[in-house]
Tab-separated table of C-alpha atoms in Angstrom:
chain	number	residue	atom	x	y	z
D	4	VAL	CA	-0.344	0.157	0.134
D	5	GLU	CA	1.139	3.546	-0.905
D	6	GLY	CA	-0.125	6.230	0.547
D	7	VAL	CA	-3.458	7.070	3.397
D	8	ALA	CA	-7.151	6.764	2.620
D	9	SER	CA	-10.213	6.082	4.275
D	10	VAL	CA	-11.766	3.395	3.181
D	11	ASP	CA	-15.493	2.010	3.625
D	12	GLU	CA	-15.518	-1.591	4.803
D	13	SER	CA	-19.302	-2.053	6.010
D	14	ALA	CA	-20.002	-4.243	2.728
D	15	ILE	CA	-17.071	-7.257	3.858
D	16	THR	CA	-17.616	-6.136	7.505
D	17	GLY	CA	-20.751	-4.830	8.974
D	18	GLU	CA	-18.489	-2.387	10.488
D	19	SER	CA	-20.263	1.346	9.381
D	20	ALA	CA	-17.482	3.514	10.699
D	21	PRO	CA	-14.077	3.645	7.909
D	22	VAL	CA	-11.086	2.793	8.638
D	23	ILE	CA	-7.741	3.599	8.091
D	24	ARG	CA	-5.482	2.190	5.867
D	25	GLU	CA	-1.816	3.441	5.398
D	26	SER	CA	1.490	1.677	4.318
D	27	GLY	CA	2.921	-0.471	6.783
D	28	GLY	CA	2.079	-2.419	9.924
D	29	ASP	CA	-1.230	-3.971	10.129
D	30	ARG	CA	-3.554	-1.477	8.891
D	31	SER	CA	-1.739	-1.768	5.344
D	32	ALA	CA	-4.373	-4.940	4.022
D	33	VAL	CA	-7.079	-3.445	1.791
D	34	THR	CA	-9.564	-5.952	0.798
D	35	GLY	CA	-10.888	-6.160	-1.995
D	36	GLY	CA	-14.755	-5.679	-2.835
D	37	THR	CA	-13.997	-2.178	-0.208
D	38	LYS	CA	-14.458	1.510	-1.254
D	39	VAL	CA	-12.159	4.513	-0.702
D	40	LEU	CA	-13.697	7.465	0.030
D	41	SER	CA	-10.862	10.064	0.381
D	42	ASP	CA	-7.666	10.655	-0.391
D	43	ARG	CA	-5.549	8.223	-2.521
D	44	VAL	CA	-4.504	4.612	-2.397
D	45	VAL	CA	-1.760	2.545	-4.027
D	46	ILE	CA	-2.375	-0.984	-3.560
D	47	LYS	CA	-0.354	-4.026	-4.742
D	48	ILE	CA	-2.943	-7.239	-5.402
D	49	THR	CA	-1.438	-10.252	-4.128
D	50	THR	CA	-4.347	-13.510	-4.008
D	51	LYS	CA	-4.582	-15.380	-7.173
D	52	PRO	CA	-8.089	-15.078	-9.186
D	53	GLY	CA	-10.399	-16.861	-7.306
D	54	GLU	CA	-8.933	-17.026	-4.214
D	55	THR	CA	-9.811	-13.788	-2.891
D	56	PHE	CA	-11.581	-13.116	0.845
D	57	ILE	CA	-14.899	-13.249	-1.613
D	58	ASP	CA	-14.803	-16.149	-3.455
D	59	ARG	CA	-13.747	-17.712	0.358
D	60	MET	CA	-16.957	-16.637	1.667
D	61	ILE	CA	-19.179	-17.079	-0.928
D	62	ASN	CA	-17.849	-20.803	-0.829
D	63	LEU	CA	-18.555	-21.137	2.401
D	64	VAL	CA	-22.311	-19.650	1.606
D	65	GLU	CA	-22.940	-21.839	-1.347
D	66	GLY	CA	-20.823	-25.196	0.779
D	67	ALA	CA	-23.433	-24.412	3.848
D	68	SER	CA	-26.615	-26.451	4.550
D	69	ARG	CA	-29.169	-25.777	5.960
D	70	GLN	CA	-31.644	-27.519	9.085
D	71	LYS	CA	-34.931	-27.225	8.399
D	72	THR	CA	-37.282	-26.604	10.848
D	73	PRO	CA	-39.901	-27.980	12.948
D	74	ASN	CA	-42.934	-26.087	10.495
D	75	GLU	CA	-40.751	-27.486	7.458
D	76	ILE	CA	-40.257	-31.334	9.081
D	77	ALA	CA	-44.170	-30.948	10.253
D	78	LEU	CA	-44.803	-29.900	6.254
C-alpha cells in the first residue's frame, strides 16, 4: 500500500465506521470489494483470481447446509 486513505469496509465487515489504510503495519491490507472514501491509495494485488476473501466467503455460503425448521419438517 502506498498512501493513506479512508476506506469503507462495511460491505465486508459490517462495520459502519470507515477505517484508515496506510503503508506499513497492520493497517496496510486493503480487502477487495471495499470503497475508498477519501484521499488516494495505491495497492498491489497479491491474491490469485478465485482465492480472494470474497471467493472464500461465497464458497462457505454455497457449501453450507441448512437444517430444516420444525415447521418445514411437519409439512
